[in-house]
Amino acid sequence: MTPPINLAAVRIRLGAQDFYIPASQVGRCLLVTQVAAGIPRFSRWLGIADEPQQGWHLHLFVPASGVETGWYLWGQLENVMLSSDTIFAVPPLLAHGCRLPALRALVGSEAFSPLLSWC
């Protein structure tokens, strides 16, 4: 039996929803000190409801996404290690109808969260 492989990732918590991005794809994340026009909200880019204004107001950059300005979000970020036995392929029926950008896999053991990747 092959031992599980770990993936270094960043968990983004927006309200009650978690999202994961491989850590190698996250360029940087800064606390927002001054809001600039033209920077999209991460939740709107994902096509989901705006997150509650709890946690930190952050400016996230993921160069591989092609979104040069990065995104604003209210939430929490945490570096985590994901074991390959908690990462699952997106079921074909869900993949066919899903409009969530960059969805590549699901993470979890009981409840599932999106793993976003641009590679």
Short mmCIF file of the N, C-alpha and C atoms (twelve columns), coordinates in Angstrom:
data_MODEL
# 
_entry.id   MODEL 
# 
loop_
_atom_site.group_PDB 
_atom_site.id 
_atom_site.type_symbol 
_atom_site.label_atom_id 
_atom_site.label_alt_id 
_atom_site.label_comp_id 
_atom_site.label_asym_id 
_atom_site.label_seq_id 
_atom_site.Cartn_x 
_atom_site.Cartn_y 
_atom_site.Cartn_z 
_atom_site.pdbx_PDB_model_num 
ATOM 1   N N  . MET A 1   0.846   -1.185 0.000   1 
ATOM 2   C CA . MET A 1   0.000   0.000  0.000   1 
ATOM 3   C C  . MET A 1   0.889   1.246  0.000   1 
ATOM 4   N N  . THR A 2   0.526   2.208  -0.818  1 
ATOM 5   C CA . THR A 2   1.281   3.453  -0.921  1 
ATOM 6   C C  . THR A 2   0.924   4.373  0.235   1 
ATOM 7   N N  . PRO A 3   1.923   4.922  0.915   1 
ATOM 8   C CA . PRO A 3   1.612   5.848  2.003   1 
ATOM 9   C C  . PRO A 3   1.001   7.135  1.456   1 
ATOM 10  N N  . PRO A 4   0.157   7.809  2.253   1 
ATOM 11  C CA . PRO A 4   -0.447  9.067  1.796   1 
ATOM 12  C C  . PRO A 4   0.626   10.116 1.489   1 
ATOM 13  N N  . ILE A 5   0.346   10.930 0.521   1 
ATOM 14  C CA . ILE A 5   1.221   12.049 0.165   1 
ATOM 15  C C  . ILE A 5   0.585   13.312 0.727   1 
ATOM 16  N N  . ASN A 6   1.390   14.206 1.267   1 
ATOM 17  C CA . ASN A 6   0.864   15.447 1.829   1 
ATOM 18  C C  . ASN A 6   0.987   16.584 0.831   1 
ATOM 19  N N  . LEU A 7   0.016   17.480 0.864   1 
ATOM 20  C CA . LEU A 7   0.011   18.684 0.043   1 
ATOM 21  C C  . LEU A 7   -0.045  19.883 0.968   1 
ATOM 22  N N  . ALA A 8   0.967   20.737 0.901   1 
ATOM 23  C CA . ALA A 8   0.937   21.991 1.657   1 
ATOM 24  C C  . ALA A 8   -0.102  22.899 1.007   1 
ATOM 25  N N  . ALA A 9   -1.014  23.408 1.817   1 
ATOM 26  C CA . ALA A 9   -2.108  24.233 1.292   1 
ATOM 27  C C  . ALA A 9   -2.397  25.388 2.232   1 
ATOM 28  N N  . VAL A 10  -3.127  26.340 1.712   1 
ATOM 29  C CA . VAL A 10  -3.641  27.447 2.510   1 
ATOM 30  C C  . VAL A 10  -5.150  27.262 2.599   1 
ATOM 31  N N  . ARG A 11  -5.658  27.195 3.844   1 
ATOM 32  C CA . ARG A 11  -7.100  27.111 4.049   1 
ATOM 33  C C  . ARG A 11  -7.607  28.527 4.228   1 
ATOM 34  N N  . ILE A 12  -8.601  28.879 3.425   1 
ATOM 35  C CA . ILE A 12  -9.247  30.189 3.504   1 
ATOM 36  C C  . ILE A 12  -10.632 29.954 4.081   1 
ATOM 37  N N  . ARG A 13  -10.908 30.565 5.205   1 
ATOM 38  C CA . ARG A 13  -12.225 30.426 5.831   1 
ATOM 39  C C  . ARG A 13  -12.990 31.727 5.632   1 
ATOM 40  N N  . LEU A 14  -14.093 31.622 4.869   1 
ATOM 41  C CA . LEU A 14  -14.993 32.746 4.635   1 
ATOM 42  C C  . LEU A 14  -16.282 32.433 5.363   1 
ATOM 43  N N  . GLY A 15  -16.506 33.029 6.516   1 
ATOM 44  C CA . GLY A 15  -17.681 32.679 7.313   1 
ATOM 45  C C  . GLY A 15  -17.589 31.225 7.707   1 
ATOM 46  N N  . ALA A 16  -18.568 30.411 7.291   1 
ATOM 47  C CA . ALA A 16  -18.590 28.987 7.624   1 
ATOM 48  C C  . ALA A 16  -18.022 28.112 6.511   1 
ATOM 49  N N  . GLN A 17  -17.598 28.706 5.404   1 
ATOM 50  C CA . GLN A 17  -17.119 27.936 4.255   1 
ATOM 51  C C  . GLN A 17  -15.600 27.955 4.174   1 
ATOM 52  N N  . ASP A 18  -15.001 26.796 3.935   1 
ATOM 53  C CA . ASP A 18  -13.557 26.684 3.731   1 
ATOM 54  C C  . ASP A 18  -13.249 26.472 2.259   1 
ATOM 55  N N  . PHE A 19  -12.132 27.033 1.829   1 
ATOM 56  C CA . PHE A 19  -11.575 26.823 0.503   1 
ATOM 57  C C  . PHE A 19  -10.090 26.537 0.691   1 
ATOM 58  N N  . TYR A 20  -9.533  25.719 -0.172  1 
ATOM 59  C CA . TYR A 20  -8.111  25.393 -0.096  1 
ATOM 60  C C  . TYR A 20  -7.444  25.754 -1.406  1 
ATOM 61  N N  . ILE A 21  -6.203  26.258 -1.306  1 
ATOM 62  C CA . ILE A 21  -5.366  26.555 -2.465  1 
ATOM 63  C C  . ILE A 21  -3.989  25.974 -2.153  1 
ATOM 64  N N  . PRO A 22  -3.363  25.267 -3.098  1 
ATOM 65  C CA . PRO A 22  -2.004  24.800 -2.839  1 
ATOM 66  C C  . PRO A 22  -1.111  25.971 -2.425  1 
ATOM 67  N N  . ALA A 23  -0.343  25.785 -1.368  1 
ATOM 68  C CA . ALA A 23  0.495   26.865 -0.840  1 
ATOM 69  C C  . ALA A 23  1.478   27.382 -1.890  1 
ATOM 70  N N  . SER A 24  1.917   26.521 -2.772  1 
ATOM 71  C CA . SER A 24  2.876   26.933 -3.808  1 
ATOM 72  C C  . SER A 24  2.280   27.951 -4.778  1 
ATOM 73  N N  . GLN A 25  0.954   28.067 -4.831  1 
ATOM 74  C CA . GLN A 25  0.310   29.000 -5.750  1 
ATOM 75  C C  . GLN A 25  -0.024  30.342 -5.109  1 
ATOM 76  N N  . VAL A 26  0.038   30.420 -3.786  1 
ATOM 77  C CA . VAL A 26  -0.280  31.676 -3.094  1 
ATOM 78  C C  . VAL A 26  0.969   32.552 -3.087  1 
ATOM 79  N N  . GLY A 27  0.845   33.724 -3.688  1 
ATOM 80  C CA . GLY A 27  1.976   34.640 -3.749  1 
ATOM 81  C C  . GLY A 27  2.199   35.350 -2.434  1 
ATOM 82  N N  . ARG A 28  1.159   36.010 -1.946  1 
ATOM 83  C CA . ARG A 28  1.241   36.713 -0.661  1 
ATOM 84  C C  . ARG A 28  -0.150  37.086 -0.210  1 
ATOM 85  N N  . CYS A 29  -0.257  37.436 1.045   1 
ATOM 86  C CA . CYS A 29  -1.513  37.891 1.627   1 
ATOM 87  C C  . CYS A 29  -1.178  38.993 2.616   1 
ATOM 88  N N  . LEU A 30  -1.871  40.108 2.495   1 
ATOM 89  C CA . LEU A 30  -1.596  41.282 3.320   1 
ATOM 90  C C  . LEU A 30  -2.861  41.727 4.036   1 
ATOM 91  N N  . LEU A 31  -2.693  42.337 5.203   1 
ATOM 92  C CA . LEU A 31  -3.821  42.982 5.863   1 
ATOM 93  C C  . LEU A 31  -4.182  44.231 5.061   1 
ATOM 94  N N  . VAL A 32  -5.450  44.476 4.885   1 
ATOM 95  C CA . VAL A 32  -5.903  45.664 4.155   1 
ATOM 96  C C  . VAL A 32  -5.832  46.855 5.102   1 
ATOM 97  N N  . THR A 33  -5.085  47.865 4.694   1 
ATOM 98  C CA . THR A 33  -4.998  49.096 5.474   1 
ATOM 99  C C  . THR A 33  -5.728  50.233 4.781   1 
ATOM 100 N N  . GLN A 34  -5.853  50.119 3.456   1 
ATOM 101 C CA . GLN A 34  -6.570  51.120 2.675   1 
ATOM 102 C C  . GLN A 34  -7.190  50.409 1.477   1 
ATOM 103 N N  . VAL A 35  -8.486  50.597 1.285   1 
ATOM 104 C CA . VAL A 35  -9.196  49.934 0.189   1 
ATOM 105 C C  . VAL A 35  -8.967  50.697 -1.113  1 
ATOM 106 N N  . ALA A 36  -8.592  49.956 -2.149  1 
ATOM 107 C CA . ALA A 36  -8.380  50.544 -3.476  1 
ATOM 108 C C  . ALA A 36  -9.504  50.095 -4.411  1 
ATOM 109 N N  . ALA A 37  -9.934  50.984 -5.264  1 
ATOM 110 C CA . ALA A 37  -10.976 50.655 -6.240  1 
ATOM 111 C C  . ALA A 37  -10.422 49.662 -7.257  1 
ATOM 112 N N  . GLY A 38  -11.306 48.841 -7.796  1 
ATOM 113 C CA . GLY A 38  -10.917 47.934 -8.865  1 
ATOM 114 C C  . GLY A 38  -10.390 46.584 -8.418  1 
ATOM 115 N N  . ILE A 39  -10.293 46.344 -7.125  1 
ATOM 116 C CA . ILE A 39  -9.847  45.032 -6.642  1 
ATOM 117 C C  . ILE A 39  -11.086 44.221 -6.292  1 
ATOM 118 N N  . PRO A 40  -11.284 43.081 -6.964  1 
ATOM 119 C CA . PRO A 40  -12.510 42.308 -6.748  1 
ATOM 120 C C  . PRO A 40  -12.527 41.603 -5.392  1 
ATOM 121 N N  . ARG A 41  -13.732 41.299 -4.942  1 
ATOM 122 C CA . ARG A 41  -13.905 40.481 -3.733  1 
ATOM 123 C C  . ARG A 41  -13.770 39.019 -4.144  1 
ATOM 124 N N  . PHE A 42  -13.088 38.251 -3.347  1 
ATOM 125 C CA . PHE A 42  -12.882 36.830 -3.627  1 
ATOM 126 C C  . PHE A 42  -14.223 36.107 -3.743  1 
ATOM 127 N N  . SER A 43  -15.159 36.418 -2.856  1 
ATOM 128 C CA . SER A 43  -16.460 35.739 -2.881  1 
ATOM 129 C C  . SER A 43  -17.207 36.023 -4.185  1 
ATOM 130 N N  . ARG A 44  -17.175 37.231 -4.660  1 
ATOM 131 C CA . ARG A 44  -17.863 37.554 -5.916  1 
ATOM 132 C C  . ARG A 44  -17.184 36.887 -7.096  1 
ATOM 133 N N  . TRP A 45  -15.858 36.829 -7.078  1 
ATOM 134 C CA . TRP A 45  -15.131 36.146 -8.142  1 
ATOM 135 C C  . TRP A 45  -15.506 34.668 -8.169  1 
ATOM 136 N N  . LEU A 46  -15.706 34.078 -6.982  1 
ATOM 137 C CA . LEU A 46  -16.118 32.680 -6.902  1 
ATOM 138 C C  . LEU A 46  -17.576 32.481 -7.309  1 
ATOM 139 N N  . GLY A 47  -18.354 33.565 -7.293  1 
ATOM 140 C CA . GLY A 47  -19.771 33.462 -7.628  1 
ATOM 141 C C  . GLY A 47  -20.625 33.023 -6.459  1 
ATOM 142 N N  . ILE A 48  -20.171 33.311 -5.239  1 
ATOM 143 C CA . ILE A 48  -20.926 32.950 -4.036  1 
ATOM 144 C C  . ILE A 48  -21.321 34.228 -3.296  1 
ATOM 145 N N  . ALA A 49  -22.179 34.073 -2.294  1 
ATOM 146 C CA . ALA A 49  -22.608 35.229 -1.492  1 
ATOM 147 C C  . ALA A 49  -21.411 35.828 -0.760  1 
ATOM 148 N N  . ASP A 50  -21.454 37.158 -0.572  1 
ATOM 149 C CA . ASP A 50  -20.379 37.815 0.176   1 
ATOM 150 C C  . ASP A 50  -20.268 37.231 1.572   1 
ATOM 151 N N  . GLU A 51  -19.039 37.067 2.007   1 
ATOM 152 C CA . GLU A 51  -18.784 36.544 3.342   1 
ATOM 153 C C  . GLU A 51  -19.087 37.599 4.401   1 
ATOM 154 N N  . PRO A 52  -19.401 37.178 5.631   1 
ATOM 155 C CA . PRO A 52  -19.600 38.165 6.700   1 
ATOM 156 C C  . PRO A 52  -18.280 38.871 7.014   1 
ATOM 157 N N  . GLN A 53  -18.377 40.088 7.486   1 
ATOM 158 C CA . GLN A 53  -17.174 40.841 7.817   1 
ATOM 159 C C  . GLN A 53  -16.668 40.417 9.186   1 
ATOM 160 N N  . GLN A 54  -16.081 39.228 9.225   1 
ATOM 161 C CA . GLN A 54  -15.481 38.721 10.456  1 
ATOM 162 C C  . GLN A 54  -14.116 38.146 10.115  1 
ATOM 163 N N  . GLY A 55  -13.266 38.075 11.084  1 
ATOM 164 C CA . GLY A 55  -11.888 37.675 10.820  1 
ATOM 165 C C  . GLY A 55  -11.094 38.898 10.425  1 
ATOM 166 N N  . TRP A 56  -10.180 38.728 9.488   1 
ATOM 167 C CA . TRP A 56  -9.335  39.828 9.030   1 
ATOM 168 C C  . TRP A 56  -9.761  40.281 7.648   1 
ATOM 169 N N  . HIS A 57  -9.546  41.562 7.373   1 
ATOM 170 C CA . HIS A 57  -9.762  42.080 6.024   1 
ATOM 171 C C  . HIS A 57  -8.439  41.904 5.293   1 
ATOM 172 N N  . LEU A 58  -8.426  41.032 4.289   1 
ATOM 173 C CA . LEU A 58  -7.183  40.608 3.662   1 
ATOM 174 C C  . LEU A 58  -7.154  40.907 2.170   1 
ATOM 175 N N  . HIS A 59  -5.943  41.012 1.657   1 
ATOM 176 C CA . HIS A 59  -5.695  41.181 0.226   1 
ATOM 177 C C  . HIS A 59  -4.832  39.998 -0.195  1 
ATOM 178 N N  . LEU A 60  -5.430  39.070 -0.932  1 
ATOM 179 C CA . LEU A 60  -4.799  37.807 -1.310  1 
ATOM 180 C C  . LEU A 60  -4.341  37.862 -2.768  1 
ATOM 181 N N  . PHE A 61  -3.098  37.435 -3.003  1 
ATOM 182 C CA . PHE A 61  -2.541  37.368 -4.358  1 
ATOM 183 C C  . PHE A 61  -2.223  35.916 -4.701  1 
ATOM 184 N N  . VAL A 62  -2.773  35.441 -5.821  1 
ATOM 185 C CA . VAL A 62  -2.486  34.109 -6.350  1 
ATOM 186 C C  . VAL A 62  -2.080  34.309 -7.807  1 
ATOM 187 N N  . PRO A 63  -0.780  34.484 -8.062  1 
ATOM 188 C CA . PRO A 63  -0.330  34.812 -9.419  1 
ATOM 189 C C  . PRO A 63  -0.832  33.857 -10.497 1 
ATOM 190 N N  . ALA A 64  -0.896  32.575 -10.214 1 
ATOM 191 C CA . ALA A 64  -1.327  31.599 -11.221 1 
ATOM 192 C C  . ALA A 64  -2.773  31.800 -11.665 1 
ATOM 193 N N  . SER A 65  -3.581  32.523 -10.870 1 
ATOM 194 C CA . SER A 65  -4.991  32.731 -11.197 1 
ATOM 195 C C  . SER A 65  -5.192  33.678 -12.367 1 
ATOM 196 N N  . GLY A 66  -4.180  34.490 -12.656 1 
ATOM 197 C CA . GLY A 66  -4.320  35.485 -13.714 1 
ATOM 198 C C  . GLY A 66  -5.032  36.744 -13.263 1 
ATOM 199 N N  . VAL A 67  -5.438  36.813 -11.993 1 
ATOM 200 C CA . VAL A 67  -6.076  38.009 -11.442 1 
ATOM 201 C C  . VAL A 67  -4.958  38.861 -10.841 1 
ATOM 202 N N  . GLU A 68  -4.421  39.766 -11.643 1 
ATOM 203 C CA . GLU A 68  -3.228  40.523 -11.253 1 
ATOM 204 C C  . GLU A 68  -3.428  41.397 -10.026 1 
ATOM 205 N N  . THR A 69  -4.647  41.891 -9.824  1 
ATOM 206 C CA . THR A 69  -4.899  42.778 -8.693  1 
ATOM 207 C C  . THR A 69  -5.065  42.013 -7.380  1 
ATOM 208 N N  . GLY A 70  -5.230  40.703 -7.465  1 
ATOM 209 C CA . GLY A 70  -5.548  39.926 -6.266  1 
ATOM 210 C C  . GLY A 70  -7.003  40.143 -5.892  1 
ATOM 211 N N  . TRP A 71  -7.372  39.691 -4.695  1 
ATOM 212 C CA . TRP A 71  -8.745  39.805 -4.213  1 
ATOM 213 C C  . TRP A 71  -8.772  40.324 -2.790  1 
ATOM 214 N N  . TYR A 72  -9.848  41.010 -2.454  1 
ATOM 215 C CA . TYR A 72  -10.127 41.345 -1.061  1 
ATOM 216 C C  . TYR A 72  -11.031 40.260 -0.491  1 
ATOM 217 N N  . LEU A 73  -10.864 39.978 0.775   1 
ATOM 218 C CA . LEU A 73  -11.758 39.056 1.467   1 
ATOM 219 C C  . LEU A 73  -11.752 39.345 2.956   1 
ATOM 220 N N  . TRP A 74  -12.836 38.960 3.599   1 
ATOM 221 C CA . TRP A 74  -12.920 38.966 5.050   1 
ATOM 222 C C  . TRP A 74  -12.849 37.510 5.471   1 
ATOM 223 N N  . GLY A 75  -11.881 37.152 6.255   1 
ATOM 224 C CA . GLY A 75  -11.775 35.761 6.662   1 
ATOM 225 C C  . GLY A 75  -10.512 35.467 7.419   1 
ATOM 226 N N  . GLN A 76  -10.159 34.207 7.391   1 
ATOM 227 C CA . GLN A 76  -8.968  33.728 8.077   1 
ATOM 228 C C  . GLN A 76  -8.197  32.829 7.124   1 
ATOM 229 N N  . LEU A 77  -6.892  32.902 7.193   1 
ATOM 230 C CA . LEU A 77  -6.023  32.029 6.418   1 
ATOM 231 C C  . LEU A 77  -5.176  31.214 7.379   1 
ATOM 232 N N  . GLU A 78  -4.922  29.969 6.984   1 
ATOM 233 C CA . GLU A 78  -4.118  29.086 7.814   1 
ATOM 234 C C  . GLU A 78  -3.344  28.142 6.892   1 
ATOM 235 N N  . ASN A 79  -2.062  27.955 7.170   1 
ATOM 236 C CA . ASN A 79  -1.269  26.970 6.452   1 
ATOM 237 C C  . ASN A 79  -1.599  25.599 7.015   1 
ATOM 238 N N  . VAL A 80  -1.899  24.644 6.130   1 
ATOM 239 C CA . VAL A 80  -2.259  23.287 6.551   1 
ATOM 240 C C  . VAL A 80  -1.555  22.277 5.652   1 
ATOM 241 N N  . MET A 81  -1.504  21.041 6.115   1 
ATOM 242 C CA . MET A 81  -1.019  19.922 5.301   1 
ATOM 243 C C  . MET A 81  -2.216  19.023 5.032   1 
ATOM 244 N N  . LEU A 82  -2.510  18.798 3.769   1 
ATOM 245 C CA . LEU A 82  -3.608  17.920 3.377   1 
ATOM 246 C C  . LEU A 82  -3.043  16.565 3.001   1 
ATOM 247 N N  . SER A 83  -3.569  15.537 3.588   1 
ATOM 248 C CA . SER A 83  -3.167  14.184 3.252   1 
ATOM 249 C C  . SER A 83  -3.939  13.740 2.017   1 
ATOM 250 N N  . SER A 84  -3.294  12.975 1.159   1 
ATOM 251 C CA . SER A 84  -3.946  12.534 -0.076  1 
ATOM 252 C C  . SER A 84  -5.192  11.700 0.195   1 
ATOM 253 N N  . ASP A 85  -5.306  11.129 1.398   1 
ATOM 254 C CA . ASP A 85  -6.517  10.355 1.690   1 
ATOM 255 C C  . ASP A 85  -7.700  11.235 2.079   1 
ATOM 256 N N  . THR A 86  -7.513  12.579 2.082   1 
ATOM 257 C CA . THR A 86  -8.627  13.504 2.322   1 
ATOM 258 C C  . THR A 86  -8.930  14.355 1.089   1 
ATOM 259 N N  . ILE A 87  -8.269  14.057 -0.041  1 
ATOM 260 C CA . ILE A 87  -8.483  14.803 -1.284  1 
ATOM 261 C C  . ILE A 87  -9.168  13.867 -2.280  1 
ATOM 262 N N  . PHE A 88  -10.299 14.329 -2.828  1 
ATOM 263 C CA . PHE A 88  -11.110 13.482 -3.696  1 
ATOM 264 C C  . PHE A 88  -11.394 14.181 -5.015  1 
ATOM 265 N N  . ALA A 89  -11.476 13.397 -6.067  1 
ATOM 266 C CA . ALA A 89  -11.853 13.929 -7.376  1 
ATOM 267 C C  . ALA A 89  -13.270 14.476 -7.309  1 
ATOM 268 N N  . VAL A 90  -13.529 15.502 -8.101  1 
ATOM 269 C CA . VAL A 90  -14.869 16.071 -8.189  1 
ATOM 270 C C  . VAL A 90  -15.738 15.090 -8.973  1 
ATOM 271 N N  . PRO A 91  -16.874 14.670 -8.410  1 
ATOM 272 C CA . PRO A 91  -17.752 13.749 -9.152  1 
ATOM 273 C C  . PRO A 91  -18.167 14.361 -10.495 1 
ATOM 274 N N  . PRO A 92  -18.230 13.562 -11.557 1 
ATOM 275 C CA . PRO A 92  -18.533 14.086 -12.902 1 
ATOM 276 C C  . PRO A 92  -19.819 14.916 -12.977 1 
ATOM 277 N N  . LEU A 93  -20.860 14.497 -12.288 1 
ATOM 278 C CA . LEU A 93  -22.120 15.243 -12.326 1 
ATOM 279 C C  . LEU A 93  -21.941 16.638 -11.726 1 
ATOM 280 N N  . LEU A 94  -21.200 16.739 -10.631 1 
ATOM 281 C CA . LEU A 94  -20.927 18.034 -10.007 1 
ATOM 282 C C  . LEU A 94  -20.009 18.866 -10.895 1 
ATOM 283 N N  . ALA A 95  -18.985 18.250 -11.440 1 
ATOM 284 C CA . ALA A 95  -18.039 18.971 -12.304 1 
ATOM 285 C C  . ALA A 95  -18.739 19.544 -13.530 1 
ATOM 286 N N  . HIS A 96  -19.690 18.804 -14.080 1 
ATOM 287 C CA . HIS A 96  -20.395 19.242 -15.282 1 
ATOM 288 C C  . HIS A 96  -21.205 20.519 -15.043 1 
ATOM 289 N N  . GLY A 97  -21.855 20.633 -13.896 1 
ATOM 290 C CA . GLY A 97  -22.713 21.783 -13.638 1 
ATOM 291 C C  . GLY A 97  -22.092 22.861 -12.765 1 
ATOM 292 N N  . CYS A 98  -20.871 22.660 -12.318 1 
ATOM 293 C CA . CYS A 98  -20.246 23.592 -11.376 1 
ATOM 294 C C  . CYS A 98  -19.661 24.795 -12.095 1 
ATOM 295 N N  . ARG A 99  -19.904 25.965 -11.545 1 
ATOM 296 C CA . ARG A 99  -19.359 27.191 -12.110 1 
ATOM 297 C C  . ARG A 99  -18.285 27.792 -11.201 1 
ATOM 298 N N  . LEU A 100 -17.863 27.060 -10.208 1 
ATOM 299 C CA . LEU A 100 -16.840 27.535 -9.272  1 
ATOM 300 C C  . LEU A 100 -15.485 27.546 -9.993  1 
ATOM 301 N N  . PRO A 101 -14.883 28.730 -10.190 1 
ATOM 302 C CA . PRO A 101 -13.624 28.805 -10.931 1 
ATOM 303 C C  . PRO A 101 -12.512 27.999 -10.249 1 
ATOM 304 N N  . ALA A 102 -11.717 27.333 -11.049 1 
ATOM 305 C CA . ALA A 102 -10.513 26.627 -10.600 1 
ATOM 306 C C  . ALA A 102 -10.774 25.438 -9.685  1 
ATOM 307 N N  . LEU A 103 -12.003 24.945 -9.620  1 
ATOM 308 C CA . LEU A 103 -12.290 23.774 -8.783  1 
ATOM 309 C C  . LEU A 103 -11.581 22.560 -9.376  1 
ATOM 310 N N  . ARG A 104 -10.714 21.936 -8.591  1 
ATOM 311 C CA . ARG A 104 -9.960  20.778 -9.070  1 
ATOM 312 C C  . ARG A 104 -10.238 19.521 -8.262  1 
ATOM 313 N N  . ALA A 105 -10.618 19.687 -6.982  1 
ATOM 314 C CA . ALA A 105 -10.848 18.528 -6.116  1 
ATOM 315 C C  . ALA A 105 -11.669 18.973 -4.923  1 
ATOM 316 N N  . LEU A 106 -12.051 17.994 -4.111  1 
ATOM 317 C CA . LEU A 106 -12.761 18.256 -2.858  1 
ATOM 318 C C  . LEU A 106 -11.903 17.742 -1.713  1 
ATOM 319 N N  . VAL A 107 -11.948 18.464 -0.604  1 
ATOM 320 C CA . VAL A 107 -11.156 18.105 0.577   1 
ATOM 321 C C  . VAL A 107 -12.100 17.837 1.726   1 
ATOM 322 N N  . GLY A 108 -11.867 16.756 2.440   1 
ATOM 323 C CA . GLY A 108 -12.648 16.499 3.635   1 
ATOM 324 C C  . GLY A 108 -12.787 15.033 3.937   1 
ATOM 325 N N  . SER A 109 -13.424 14.782 5.081   1 
ATOM 326 C CA . SER A 109 -13.722 13.406 5.456   1 
ATOM 327 C C  . SER A 109 -15.218 13.239 5.706   1 
ATOM 328 N N  . GLU A 110 -15.875 14.274 6.217   1 
ATOM 329 C CA . GLU A 110 -17.332 14.235 6.428   1 
ATOM 330 C C  . GLU A 110 -18.013 15.310 5.587   1 
ATOM 331 N N  . ALA A 111 -17.578 16.544 5.744   1 
ATOM 332 C CA . ALA A 111 -18.057 17.644 4.908   1 
ATOM 333 C C  . ALA A 111 -16.934 17.964 3.921   1 
ATOM 334 N N  . PHE A 112 -17.291 18.391 2.734   1 
ATOM 335 C CA . PHE A 112 -16.281 18.619 1.710   1 
ATOM 336 C C  . PHE A 112 -16.146 20.097 1.388   1 
ATOM 337 N N  . SER A 113 -14.909 20.507 1.131   1 
ATOM 338 C CA . SER A 113 -14.595 21.878 0.766   1 
ATOM 339 C C  . SER A 113 -13.835 21.878 -0.553  1 
ATOM 340 N N  . PRO A 114 -13.990 22.936 -1.335  1 
ATOM 341 C CA . PRO A 114 -13.311 23.001 -2.632  1 
ATOM 342 C C  . PRO A 114 -11.794 23.180 -2.492  1 
ATOM 343 N N  . LEU A 115 -11.066 22.476 -3.351  1 
ATOM 344 C CA . LEU A 115 -9.637  22.702 -3.533  1 
ATOM 345 C C  . LEU A 115 -9.497  23.380 -4.881  1 
ATOM 346 N N  . LEU A 116 -9.041  24.627 -4.856  1 
ATOM 347 C CA . LEU A 116 -8.886  25.435 -6.066  1 
ATOM 348 C C  . LEU A 116 -7.438  25.383 -6.522  1 
ATOM 349 N N  . SER A 117 -7.228  25.212 -7.808  1 
ATOM 350 C CA . SER A 117 -5.869  25.162 -8.328  1 
ATOM 351 C C  . SER A 117 -5.869  25.645 -9.766  1 
ATOM 352 N N  . TRP A 118 -4.806  26.323 -10.136 1 
ATOM 353 C CA . TRP A 118 -4.695  26.856 -11.483 1 
ATOM 354 C C  . TRP A 118 -3.634  26.136 -12.303 1 
ATOM 355 N N  . CYS A 119 -3.192  24.983 -11.870 1 
ATOM 356 C CA . CYS A 119 -2.194  24.208 -12.621 1 
ATOM 357 C C  . CYS A 119 -2.817  22.956 -13.169 1 
# 
